[in-house]
Amino acid sequence: MAYLELKNIYKTYGEGKDATEVLSNINLSIEEGEFVAIVGFTGSGKTTLVNLINGLLEPTSGEVLFKGEPVKGTSHERGVIFQNYSLLPWLSVEQNVLMAVREAFPKREKAVWKRKAAHYIDMVGLTPAINKLPKELSGGMRQRVAVARALSMKPDMIIMDEPLGALDALTRGNLQDQILNIWGKDKRTALLITNDVDEGIYMADRIIPLRPGPNATLGPEFKIDIERPRDKTELNDNPIYKTTRNAIIEYLMGIGEGRKSEQQSTYILPDLAPKSFVRL
Amino acid sequence: MKQSVTVSKSEEAKWLEGIKVVLSKLQFKTPTFNLKKIIVPVISIVAFIGIWYLGAEALRQREINFRVEKALTDQGQAAANALQACFASNESTCQTNTLPSPTQVWASVITLVNDYYVVKQDKLDFKNKTAAVNAKRIAAGKAPIVYTGRASFVDIVIRSLKTVFAGFLLAFFIAVPIGIVIGLSPTLRNAINWFIQIFKPVSPVVWYLLVFMIVKTLLIGTSSDNSFLISFISVGLCAMWATLVNTAVGVSTVDKDYINVAKVLKLGQLQKIFKIILPSSLPLIFTGLRITLSVAWMVLIAIELLAQSPGLGTFVWEEFQNGSSESNSKIIVAMFVIGIIGFLLDRFMLTIQNMVSFNKSEGI
């Protein structure tokens, strides 16, 4: 039985005439310990899909099964890393993480909470900034706090919604490695939503493209049979990497082309010429 | 011995450090010498006083001309000349009753300051005189005799400040809890909205009358002076609306990202309110409180005047009524004092507001 299973998911926003179907007929199953990436264009319904899985939204029809049980609301078993970090700006790094630890382990003592929080902050390398406020941190550091917060609840599955989307290329690479490192230690199930094909190939076992919405649905899956730990520089010469990358991009571009041709129409340009030009 | 010295030194250093932190938070920057920043306000102040002086002089001349002319037609040349001479001598019996000039106002400032020392001495004398009697009265279980003589200007200002702070606290304790509750519940918000919309624009005078009706009846039969009670309640009720509305808006429009965090962390309802909703609406609540304090200070004058509470409002009104040669300039002094205190109160609230506020982008 799959660890996480989505069966015939449809999600519609609005009602009656104004109803727009964002997701249609989504089927997905993720095995325990697997790292799956979903790649898609911006605005294709990725965040909606994530919110269905983490329990912030309910599907209009279909079922989300986690460990065989239907998902009802959020749960500490599924940790979420939001696209925009969503740290609480009035709390320090430690307090942000402590808040999560306290909720996940309500019966422990304060000292235990503090130790756990410190452990996860150390894991993302932010111990020197433990008492700082989010506004005093860089974008990359903020996202690391968000990672520490999600991990500190010891979730069975970790869901990442474009976690590195707003970061610069170098910070991005660093954080990818850090996330992989942490994931490699206890092989938790992970779902990564991204718009970067390279990031997906570098990090995931399996990539599934999301055909853009409205009526977004999942495309064919691509397995990434590259051994871990993967090396970014070597990856460029890896034949599997090249073929997979090309196939995915071709697929996504194909959808993009299809999308373009749908919108194509002819425009009649006005017959204008600058004054100084001699009309031929 | 030596050790204890070093310890106290480090303590001192800690204190200094603490004071520095507080100062930096209060936004007191070490003034850098900037010629433009100093000269421009100085020029504008000089210009203001100059225009004021010329204006006051013109008004004074107009009144003198009118009165001399009137004397001329009514009583003849001799009376007119006498009146002219009297005005020129600038004696206290021949003062115009118009806008006072800056010099007259400054003279009143000095009068009021001197008066403060006189009253202080009076109080001291009174205390000495009644010390023996009061000791006996206290021993006998009776209330001591207290000074009920003339109040100095400083006493008046302190009385006004007390009224405004009592009113502000009342507004705080009414508006913030109600604002939170109606911010959380759309049903209650709908239920109370008409009430807020109707009572928000009511004038301070009417609030005073309303409070007067109720308090007077509640305290019927007691002889104590309830002007302070009535005036601070009126001030509070009149000024609380900004806080009420801002709190409700702040609580009801918490950022969706924060609510999502609360959901993902599975915070309980109370936890959600105290750890997410309230902290994130603090900036708006404090904006409301700042408006409330400045409104409270503004309506205070009118309400004190009506309530006969011996504060600045009553001071201004009594000076206007008694019409002595210095009355007008004392009113102007009171005006400046009111303005300056209002400005300082606003600065104080702004500092607190800046301490608690954050940008939403800071979490992103």
mmCIF file with all atom_site columns, N, CA and C in Angstrom, chain B residues 295-354:
data_model
loop_
_atom_site.group_PDB
_atom_site.id
_atom_site.type_symbol
_atom_site.label_atom_id
_atom_site.label_alt_id
_atom_site.label_comp_id
_atom_site.label_asym_id
_atom_site.label_entity_id
_atom_site.label_seq_id
_atom_site.pdbx_PDB_ins_code
_atom_site.Cartn_x
_atom_site.Cartn_y
_atom_site.Cartn_z
_atom_site.occupancy
_atom_site.B_iso_or_equiv
_atom_site.pdbx_formal_charge
_atom_site.auth_seq_id
_atom_site.auth_comp_id
_atom_site.auth_asym_id
_atom_site.auth_atom_id
_atom_site.pdbx_PDB_model_num
ATOM 1   N N  . VAL B 1 295 ? -6.718  62.045 20.639 1.00 0.00 ? 295 VAL B N  1
ATOM 2   C CA . VAL B 1 295 ? -8.116  62.516 20.700 1.00 0.00 ? 295 VAL B CA 1
ATOM 3   C C  . VAL B 1 295 ? -8.479  62.844 22.135 1.00 0.00 ? 295 VAL B C  1
ATOM 4   N N  . ALA B 1 296 ? -8.053  61.999 23.075 1.00 0.00 ? 296 ALA B N  1
ATOM 5   C CA . ALA B 1 296 ? -8.370  62.220 24.491 1.00 0.00 ? 296 ALA B CA 1
ATOM 6   C C  . ALA B 1 296 ? -7.840  63.579 24.936 1.00 0.00 ? 296 ALA B C  1
ATOM 7   N N  . TRP B 1 297 ? -6.627  63.891 24.542 1.00 0.00 ? 297 TRP B N  1
ATOM 8   C CA . TRP B 1 297 ? -6.027  65.160 24.947 1.00 0.00 ? 297 TRP B CA 1
ATOM 9   C C  . TRP B 1 297 ? -6.775  66.330 24.317 1.00 0.00 ? 297 TRP B C  1
ATOM 10  N N  . MET B 1 298 ? -7.265  66.112 23.093 1.00 0.00 ? 298 MET B N  1
ATOM 11  C CA . MET B 1 298 ? -7.941  67.193 22.389 1.00 0.00 ? 298 MET B CA 1
ATOM 12  C C  . MET B 1 298 ? -9.320  67.484 22.994 1.00 0.00 ? 298 MET B C  1
ATOM 13  N N  . VAL B 1 299 ? -10.053 66.422 23.326 1.00 0.00 ? 299 VAL B N  1
ATOM 14  C CA . VAL B 1 299 ? -11.411 66.646 23.837 1.00 0.00 ? 299 VAL B CA 1
ATOM 15  C C  . VAL B 1 299 ? -11.402 67.012 25.313 1.00 0.00 ? 299 VAL B C  1
ATOM 16  N N  . LEU B 1 300 ? -10.269 66.771 25.959 1.00 0.00 ? 300 LEU B N  1
ATOM 17  C CA . LEU B 1 300 ? -10.155 67.029 27.400 1.00 0.00 ? 300 LEU B CA 1
ATOM 18  C C  . LEU B 1 300 ? -10.542 68.456 27.758 1.00 0.00 ? 300 LEU B C  1
ATOM 19  N N  . ILE B 1 301 ? -10.055 69.419 26.961 1.00 0.00 ? 301 ILE B N  1
ATOM 20  C CA . ILE B 1 301 ? -10.264 70.829 27.287 1.00 0.00 ? 301 ILE B CA 1
ATOM 21  C C  . ILE B 1 301 ? -11.753 71.145 27.375 1.00 0.00 ? 301 ILE B C  1
ATOM 22  N N  . ALA B 1 302 ? -12.494 70.705 26.333 1.00 0.00 ? 302 ALA B N  1
ATOM 23  C CA . ALA B 1 302 ? -13.924 70.995 26.318 1.00 0.00 ? 302 ALA B CA 1
ATOM 24  C C  . ALA B 1 302 ? -14.624 70.317 27.486 1.00 0.00 ? 302 ALA B C  1
ATOM 25  N N  . ILE B 1 303 ? -14.221 69.076 27.764 1.00 0.00 ? 303 ILE B N  1
ATOM 26  C CA . ILE B 1 303 ? -14.924 68.322 28.802 1.00 0.00 ? 303 ILE B CA 1
ATOM 27  C C  . ILE B 1 303 ? -14.610 68.879 30.188 1.00 0.00 ? 303 ILE B C  1
ATOM 28  N N  . GLU B 1 304 ? -13.356 69.242 30.428 1.00 0.00 ? 304 GLU B N  1
ATOM 29  C CA . GLU B 1 304 ? -12.999 69.823 31.730 1.00 0.00 ? 304 GLU B CA 1
ATOM 30  C C  . GLU B 1 304 ? -13.757 71.120 31.955 1.00 0.00 ? 304 GLU B C  1
ATOM 31  N N  . LEU B 1 305 ? -13.855 71.851 30.872 1.00 0.00 ? 305 LEU B N  1
ATOM 32  C CA . LEU B 1 305 ? -14.565 73.125 30.947 1.00 0.00 ? 305 LEU B CA 1
ATOM 33  C C  . LEU B 1 305 ? -15.998 72.911 31.415 1.00 0.00 ? 305 LEU B C  1
ATOM 34  N N  . LEU B 1 306 ? -16.652 71.904 30.817 1.00 0.00 ? 306 LEU B N  1
ATOM 35  C CA . LEU B 1 306 ? -18.040 71.647 31.176 1.00 0.00 ? 306 LEU B CA 1
ATOM 36  C C  . LEU B 1 306 ? -18.149 71.061 32.572 1.00 0.00 ? 306 LEU B C  1
ATOM 37  N N  . ALA B 1 307 ? -17.210 70.177 32.900 1.00 0.00 ? 307 ALA B N  1
ATOM 38  C CA . ALA B 1 307 ? -17.314 69.452 34.167 1.00 0.00 ? 307 ALA B CA 1
ATOM 39  C C  . ALA B 1 307 ? -16.807 70.284 35.328 1.00 0.00 ? 307 ALA B C  1
ATOM 40  N N  . GLN B 1 308 ? -16.237 71.459 35.063 1.00 0.00 ? 308 GLN B N  1
ATOM 41  C CA . GLN B 1 308 ? -15.659 72.287 36.113 1.00 0.00 ? 308 GLN B CA 1
ATOM 42  C C  . GLN B 1 308 ? -14.558 71.541 36.854 1.00 0.00 ? 308 GLN B C  1
ATOM 43  N N  . SER B 1 309 ? -13.889 70.647 36.136 1.00 0.00 ? 309 SER B N  1
ATOM 44  C CA . SER B 1 309 ? -12.761 69.947 36.723 1.00 0.00 ? 309 SER B CA 1
ATOM 45  C C  . SER B 1 309 ? -11.566 70.888 36.641 1.00 0.00 ? 309 SER B C  1
ATOM 46  N N  . PRO B 1 310 ? -10.874 71.146 37.748 1.00 0.00 ? 310 PRO B N  1
ATOM 47  C CA . PRO B 1 310 ? -9.848  72.193 37.738 1.00 0.00 ? 310 PRO B CA 1
ATOM 48  C C  . PRO B 1 310 ? -8.598  71.833 36.943 1.00 0.00 ? 310 PRO B C  1
ATOM 49  N N  . GLY B 1 311 ? -8.761  71.698 35.655 1.00 0.00 ? 311 GLY B N  1
ATOM 50  C CA . GLY B 1 311 ? -7.637  71.432 34.768 1.00 0.00 ? 311 GLY B CA 1
ATOM 51  C C  . GLY B 1 311 ? -7.493  72.555 33.768 1.00 0.00 ? 311 GLY B C  1
ATOM 52  N N  . LEU B 1 312 ? -6.791  72.254 32.667 1.00 0.00 ? 312 LEU B N  1
ATOM 53  C CA . LEU B 1 312 ? -6.514  73.298 31.678 1.00 0.00 ? 312 LEU B CA 1
ATOM 54  C C  . LEU B 1 312 ? -7.779  73.872 31.057 1.00 0.00 ? 312 LEU B C  1
ATOM 55  N N  . GLY B 1 313 ? -8.778  73.017 30.835 1.00 0.00 ? 313 GLY B N  1
ATOM 56  C CA . GLY B 1 313 ? -10.014 73.478 30.213 1.00 0.00 ? 313 GLY B CA 1
ATOM 57  C C  . GLY B 1 313 ? -10.686 74.537 31.067 1.00 0.00 ? 313 GLY B C  1
ATOM 58  N N  . THR B 1 314 ? -10.803 74.242 32.353 1.00 0.00 ? 314 THR B N  1
ATOM 59  C CA . THR B 1 314 ? -11.406 75.211 33.266 1.00 0.00 ? 314 THR B CA 1
ATOM 60  C C  . THR B 1 314 ? -10.549 76.462 33.369 1.00 0.00 ? 314 THR B C  1
ATOM 61  N N  . PHE B 1 315 ? -9.236  76.262 33.398 1.00 0.00 ? 315 PHE B N  1
ATOM 62  C CA . PHE B 1 315 ? -8.318  77.398 33.469 1.00 0.00 ? 315 PHE B CA 1
ATOM 63  C C  . PHE B 1 315 ? -8.561  78.361 32.316 1.00 0.00 ? 315 PHE B C  1
ATOM 64  N N  . VAL B 1 316 ? -8.629  77.809 31.099 1.00 0.00 ? 316 VAL B N  1
ATOM 65  C CA . VAL B 1 316 ? -8.822  78.641 29.910 1.00 0.00 ? 316 VAL B CA 1
ATOM 66  C C  . VAL B 1 316 ? -10.152 79.386 30.005 1.00 0.00 ? 316 VAL B C  1
ATOM 67  N N  . TRP B 1 317 ? -11.187 78.664 30.396 1.00 0.00 ? 317 TRP B N  1
ATOM 68  C CA . TRP B 1 317 ? -12.517 79.268 30.425 1.00 0.00 ? 317 TRP B CA 1
ATOM 69  C C  . TRP B 1 317 ? -12.606 80.351 31.497 1.00 0.00 ? 317 TRP B C  1
ATOM 70  N N  . GLU B 1 318 ? -12.024 80.072 32.663 1.00 0.00 ? 318 GLU B N  1
ATOM 71  C CA . GLU B 1 318 ? -12.087 81.058 33.745 1.00 0.00 ? 318 GLU B CA 1
ATOM 72  C C  . GLU B 1 318 ? -11.296 82.311 33.396 1.00 0.00 ? 318 GLU B C  1
ATOM 73  N N  . GLU B 1 319 ? -10.155 82.127 32.743 1.00 0.00 ? 319 GLU B N  1
ATOM 74  C CA . GLU B 1 319 ? -9.382  83.294 32.327 1.00 0.00 ? 319 GLU B CA 1
ATOM 75  C C  . GLU B 1 319 ? -10.186 84.132 31.344 1.00 0.00 ? 319 GLU B C  1
ATOM 76  N N  . PHE B 1 320 ? -10.867 83.442 30.449 1.00 0.00 ? 320 PHE B N  1
ATOM 77  C CA . PHE B 1 320 ? -11.681 84.152 29.461 1.00 0.00 ? 320 PHE B CA 1
ATOM 78  C C  . PHE B 1 320 ? -12.800 84.932 30.152 1.00 0.00 ? 320 PHE B C  1
ATOM 79  N N  . GLN B 1 321 ? -13.388 84.301 31.170 1.00 0.00 ? 321 GLN B N  1
ATOM 80  C CA . GLN B 1 321 ? -14.498 84.938 31.869 1.00 0.00 ? 321 GLN B CA 1
ATOM 81  C C  . GLN B 1 321 ? -14.041 86.111 32.725 1.00 0.00 ? 321 GLN B C  1
ATOM 82  N N  . ASN B 1 322 ? -12.855 85.990 33.385 1.00 0.00 ? 322 ASN B N  1
ATOM 83  C CA . ASN B 1 322 ? -12.544 87.021 34.370 1.00 0.00 ? 322 ASN B CA 1
ATOM 84  C C  . ASN B 1 322 ? -11.994 88.293 33.731 1.00 0.00 ? 322 ASN B C  1
ATOM 85  N N  . GLY B 1 323 ? -11.463 88.180 32.515 1.00 0.00 ? 323 GLY B N  1
ATOM 86  C CA . GLY B 1 323 ? -11.137 89.376 31.748 1.00 0.00 ? 323 GLY B CA 1
ATOM 87  C C  . GLY B 1 323 ? -10.174 90.338 32.403 1.00 0.00 ? 323 GLY B C  1
ATOM 88  N N  . SER B 1 324 ? -9.174  89.862 33.120 1.00 0.00 ? 324 SER B N  1
ATOM 89  C CA . SER B 1 324 ? -8.151  90.756 33.650 1.00 0.00 ? 324 SER B CA 1
ATOM 90  C C  . SER B 1 324 ? -7.189  91.120 32.518 1.00 0.00 ? 324 SER B C  1
ATOM 91  N N  . SER B 1 325 ? -6.277  92.046 32.820 1.00 0.00 ? 325 SER B N  1
ATOM 92  C CA . SER B 1 325 ? -5.397  92.515 31.756 1.00 0.00 ? 325 SER B CA 1
ATOM 93  C C  . SER B 1 325 ? -4.516  91.394 31.222 1.00 0.00 ? 325 SER B C  1
ATOM 94  N N  . GLU B 1 326 ? -4.271  90.360 32.038 1.00 0.00 ? 326 GLU B N  1
ATOM 95  C CA . GLU B 1 326 ? -3.380  89.295 31.596 1.00 0.00 ? 326 GLU B CA 1
ATOM 96  C C  . GLU B 1 326 ? -4.118  88.060 31.076 1.00 0.00 ? 326 GLU B C  1
ATOM 97  N N  . SER B 1 327 ? -5.451  88.095 31.136 1.00 0.00 ? 327 SER B N  1
ATOM 98  C CA . SER B 1 327 ? -6.212  86.892 30.800 1.00 0.00 ? 327 SER B CA 1
ATOM 99  C C  . SER B 1 327 ? -5.896  86.347 29.419 1.00 0.00 ? 327 SER B C  1
ATOM 100 N N  . ASN B 1 328 ? -5.928  87.243 28.436 1.00 0.00 ? 328 ASN B N  1
ATOM 101 C CA . ASN B 1 328 ? -5.738  86.779 27.071 1.00 0.00 ? 328 ASN B CA 1
ATOM 102 C C  . ASN B 1 328 ? -4.380  86.125 26.885 1.00 0.00 ? 328 ASN B C  1
ATOM 103 N N  . SER B 1 329 ? -3.346  86.732 27.476 1.00 0.00 ? 329 SER B N  1
ATOM 104 C CA . SER B 1 329 ? -2.032  86.130 27.278 1.00 0.00 ? 329 SER B CA 1
ATOM 105 C C  . SER B 1 329 ? -1.901  84.825 28.052 1.00 0.00 ? 329 SER B C  1
ATOM 106 N N  . LYS B 1 330 ? -2.601  84.687 29.170 1.00 0.00 ? 330 LYS B N  1
ATOM 107 C CA . LYS B 1 330 ? -2.581  83.404 29.881 1.00 0.00 ? 330 LYS B CA 1
ATOM 108 C C  . LYS B 1 330 ? -3.253  82.311 29.044 1.00 0.00 ? 330 LYS B C  1
ATOM 109 N N  . ILE B 1 331 ? -4.315  82.714 28.336 1.00 0.00 ? 331 ILE B N  1
ATOM 110 C CA . ILE B 1 331 ? -4.990  81.737 27.468 1.00 0.00 ? 331 ILE B CA 1
ATOM 111 C C  . ILE B 1 331 ? -4.025  81.244 26.396 1.00 0.00 ? 331 ILE B C  1
ATOM 112 N N  . ILE B 1 332 ? -3.240  82.183 25.846 1.00 0.00 ? 332 ILE B N  1
ATOM 113 C CA . ILE B 1 332 ? -2.278  81.778 24.815 1.00 0.00 ? 332 ILE B CA 1
ATOM 114 C C  . ILE B 1 332 ? -1.200  80.865 25.413 1.00 0.00 ? 332 ILE B C  1
ATOM 115 N N  . VAL B 1 333 ? -0.775  81.172 26.645 1.00 0.00 ? 333 VAL B N  1
ATOM 116 C CA . VAL B 1 333 ? 0.202   80.289 27.303 1.00 0.00 ? 333 VAL B CA 1
ATOM 117 C C  . VAL B 1 333 ? -0.386  78.886 27.424 1.00 0.00 ? 333 VAL B C  1
ATOM 118 N N  . ALA B 1 334 ? -1.637  78.816 27.878 1.00 0.00 ? 334 ALA B N  1
ATOM 119 C CA . ALA B 1 334 ? -2.288  77.513 28.020 1.00 0.00 ? 334 ALA B CA 1
ATOM 120 C C  . ALA B 1 334 ? -2.346  76.799 26.679 1.00 0.00 ? 334 ALA B C  1
ATOM 121 N N  . MET B 1 335 ? -2.612  77.573 25.622 1.00 0.00 ? 335 MET B N  1
ATOM 122 C CA . MET B 1 335 ? -2.678  76.970 24.293 1.00 0.00 ? 335 MET B CA 1
ATOM 123 C C  . MET B 1 335 ? -1.354  76.316 23.924 1.00 0.00 ? 335 MET B C  1
ATOM 124 N N  . PHE B 1 336 ? -0.266  77.020 24.183 1.00 0.00 ? 336 PHE B N  1
ATOM 125 C CA . PHE B 1 336 ? 1.038   76.444 23.846 1.00 0.00 ? 336 PHE B CA 1
ATOM 126 C C  . PHE B 1 336 ? 1.345   75.222 24.713 1.00 0.00 ? 336 PHE B C  1
ATOM 127 N N  . VAL B 1 337 ? 0.996   75.324 25.990 1.00 0.00 ? 337 VAL B N  1
ATOM 128 C CA . VAL B 1 337 ? 1.250   74.178 26.877 1.00 0.00 ? 337 VAL B CA 1
ATOM 129 C C  . VAL B 1 337 ? 0.461   72.962 26.407 1.00 0.00 ? 337 VAL B C  1
ATOM 130 N N  . ILE B 1 338 ? -0.796  73.193 26.032 1.00 0.00 ? 338 ILE B N  1
ATOM 131 C CA . ILE B 1 338 ? -1.629  72.095 25.531 1.00 0.00 ? 338 ILE B CA 1
ATOM 132 C C  . ILE B 1 338 ? -0.983  71.489 24.281 1.00 0.00 ? 338 ILE B C  1
ATOM 133 N N  . GLY B 1 339 ? -0.550  72.364 23.381 1.00 0.00 ? 339 GLY B N  1
ATOM 134 C CA . GLY B 1 339 ? 0.060   71.888 22.135 1.00 0.00 ? 339 GLY B CA 1
ATOM 135 C C  . GLY B 1 339 ? 1.319   71.084 22.395 1.00 0.00 ? 339 GLY B C  1
ATOM 136 N N  . ILE B 1 340 ? 2.172   71.605 23.265 1.00 0.00 ? 340 ILE B N  1
ATOM 137 C CA . ILE B 1 340 ? 3.452   70.930 23.501 1.00 0.00 ? 340 ILE B CA 1
ATOM 138 C C  . ILE B 1 340 ? 3.245   69.591 24.198 1.00 0.00 ? 340 ILE B C  1
ATOM 139 N N  . ILE B 1 341 ? 2.340   69.567 25.187 1.00 0.00 ? 341 ILE B N  1
ATOM 140 C CA . ILE B 1 341 ? 2.093   68.293 25.874 1.00 0.00 ? 341 ILE B CA 1
ATOM 141 C C  . ILE B 1 341 ? 1.485   67.286 24.900 1.00 0.00 ? 341 ILE B C  1
ATOM 142 N N  . GLY B 1 342 ? 0.560   67.758 24.052 1.00 0.00 ? 342 GLY B N  1
ATOM 143 C CA . GLY B 1 342 ? -0.028  66.872 23.049 1.00 0.00 ? 342 GLY B CA 1
ATOM 144 C C  . GLY B 1 342 ? 1.027   66.282 22.146 1.00 0.00 ? 342 GLY B C  1
ATOM 145 N N  . PHE B 1 343 ? 1.965   67.120 21.744 1.00 0.00 ? 343 PHE B N  1
ATOM 146 C CA . PHE B 1 343 ? 3.051   66.674 20.876 1.00 0.00 ? 343 PHE B CA 1
ATOM 147 C C  . PHE B 1 343 ? 3.898   65.618 21.582 1.00 0.00 ? 343 PHE B C  1
ATOM 148 N N  . LEU B 1 344 ? 4.236   65.874 22.857 1.00 0.00 ? 344 LEU B N  1
ATOM 149 C CA . LEU B 1 344 ? 5.065   64.922 23.593 1.00 0.00 ? 344 LEU B CA 1
ATOM 150 C C  . LEU B 1 344 ? 4.344   63.586 23.795 1.00 0.00 ? 344 LEU B C  1
ATOM 151 N N  . LEU B 1 345 ? 3.049   63.657 24.091 1.00 0.00 ? 345 LEU B N  1
ATOM 152 C CA . LEU B 1 345 ? 2.281   62.419 24.266 1.00 0.00 ? 345 LEU B CA 1
ATOM 153 C C  . LEU B 1 345 ? 2.297   61.608 22.975 1.00 0.00 ? 345 LEU B C  1
ATOM 154 N N  . ASP B 1 346 ? 2.133   62.316 21.852 1.00 0.00 ? 346 ASP B N  1
ATOM 155 C CA . ASP B 1 346 ? 2.098   61.631 20.568 1.00 0.00 ? 346 ASP B CA 1
ATOM 156 C C  . ASP B 1 346 ? 3.447   60.977 20.274 1.00 0.00 ? 346 ASP B C  1
ATOM 157 N N  . ARG B 1 347 ? 4.527   61.693 20.571 1.00 0.00 ? 347 ARG B N  1
ATOM 158 C CA . ARG B 1 347 ? 5.872   61.145 20.368 1.00 0.00 ? 347 ARG B CA 1
ATOM 159 C C  . ARG B 1 347 ? 6.063   59.876 21.194 1.00 0.00 ? 347 ARG B C  1
ATOM 160 N N  . PHE B 1 348 ? 5.594   59.951 22.444 1.00 0.00 ? 348 PHE B N  1
ATOM 161 C CA . PHE B 1 348 ? 5.717   58.829 23.362 1.00 0.00 ? 348 PHE B CA 1
ATOM 162 C C  . PHE B 1 348 ? 5.013   57.602 22.782 1.00 0.00 ? 348 PHE B C  1
ATOM 163 N N  . MET B 1 349 ? 3.787   57.815 22.292 1.00 0.00 ? 349 MET B N  1
ATOM 164 C CA . MET B 1 349 ? 3.036   56.696 21.729 1.00 0.00 ? 349 MET B CA 1
ATOM 165 C C  . MET B 1 349 ? 3.680   56.200 20.440 1.00 0.00 ? 349 MET B C  1
ATOM 166 N N  . LEU B 1 350 ? 4.216   57.118 19.658 1.00 0.00 ? 350 LEU B N  1
ATOM 167 C CA . LEU B 1 350 ? 4.853   56.725 18.399 1.00 0.00 ? 350 LEU B CA 1
ATOM 168 C C  . LEU B 1 350 ? 6.041   55.808 18.677 1.00 0.00 ? 350 LEU B C  1
ATOM 169 N N  . THR B 1 351 ? 6.793   56.142 19.747 1.00 0.00 ? 351 THR B N  1
ATOM 170 C CA . THR B 1 351 ? 7.944   55.322 20.098 1.00 0.00 ? 351 THR B CA 1
ATOM 171 C C  . THR B 1 351 ? 7.508   53.909 20.455 1.00 0.00 ? 351 THR B C  1
ATOM 172 N N  . ILE B 1 352 ? 6.460   53.815 21.276 1.00 0.00 ? 352 ILE B N  1
ATOM 173 C CA . ILE B 1 352 ? 5.965   52.487 21.640 1.00 0.00 ? 352 ILE B CA 1
ATOM 174 C C  . ILE B 1 352 ? 5.467   51.754 20.396 1.00 0.00 ? 352 ILE B C  1
ATOM 175 N N  . GLN B 1 353 ? 4.765   52.501 19.556 1.00 0.00 ? 353 GLN B N  1
ATOM 176 C CA . GLN B 1 353 ? 4.220   51.905 18.336 1.00 0.00 ? 353 GLN B CA 1
ATOM 177 C C  . GLN B 1 353 ? 5.340   51.337 17.464 1.00 0.00 ? 353 GLN B C  1
ATOM 178 N N  . ASN B 1 354 ? 6.431   52.084 17.342 1.00 0.00 ? 354 ASN B N  1
ATOM 179 C CA . ASN B 1 354 ? 7.553   51.601 16.538 1.00 0.00 ? 354 ASN B CA 1
ATOM 180 C C  . ASN B 1 354 ? 8.209   50.380 17.165 1.00 0.00 ? 354 ASN B C  1
#
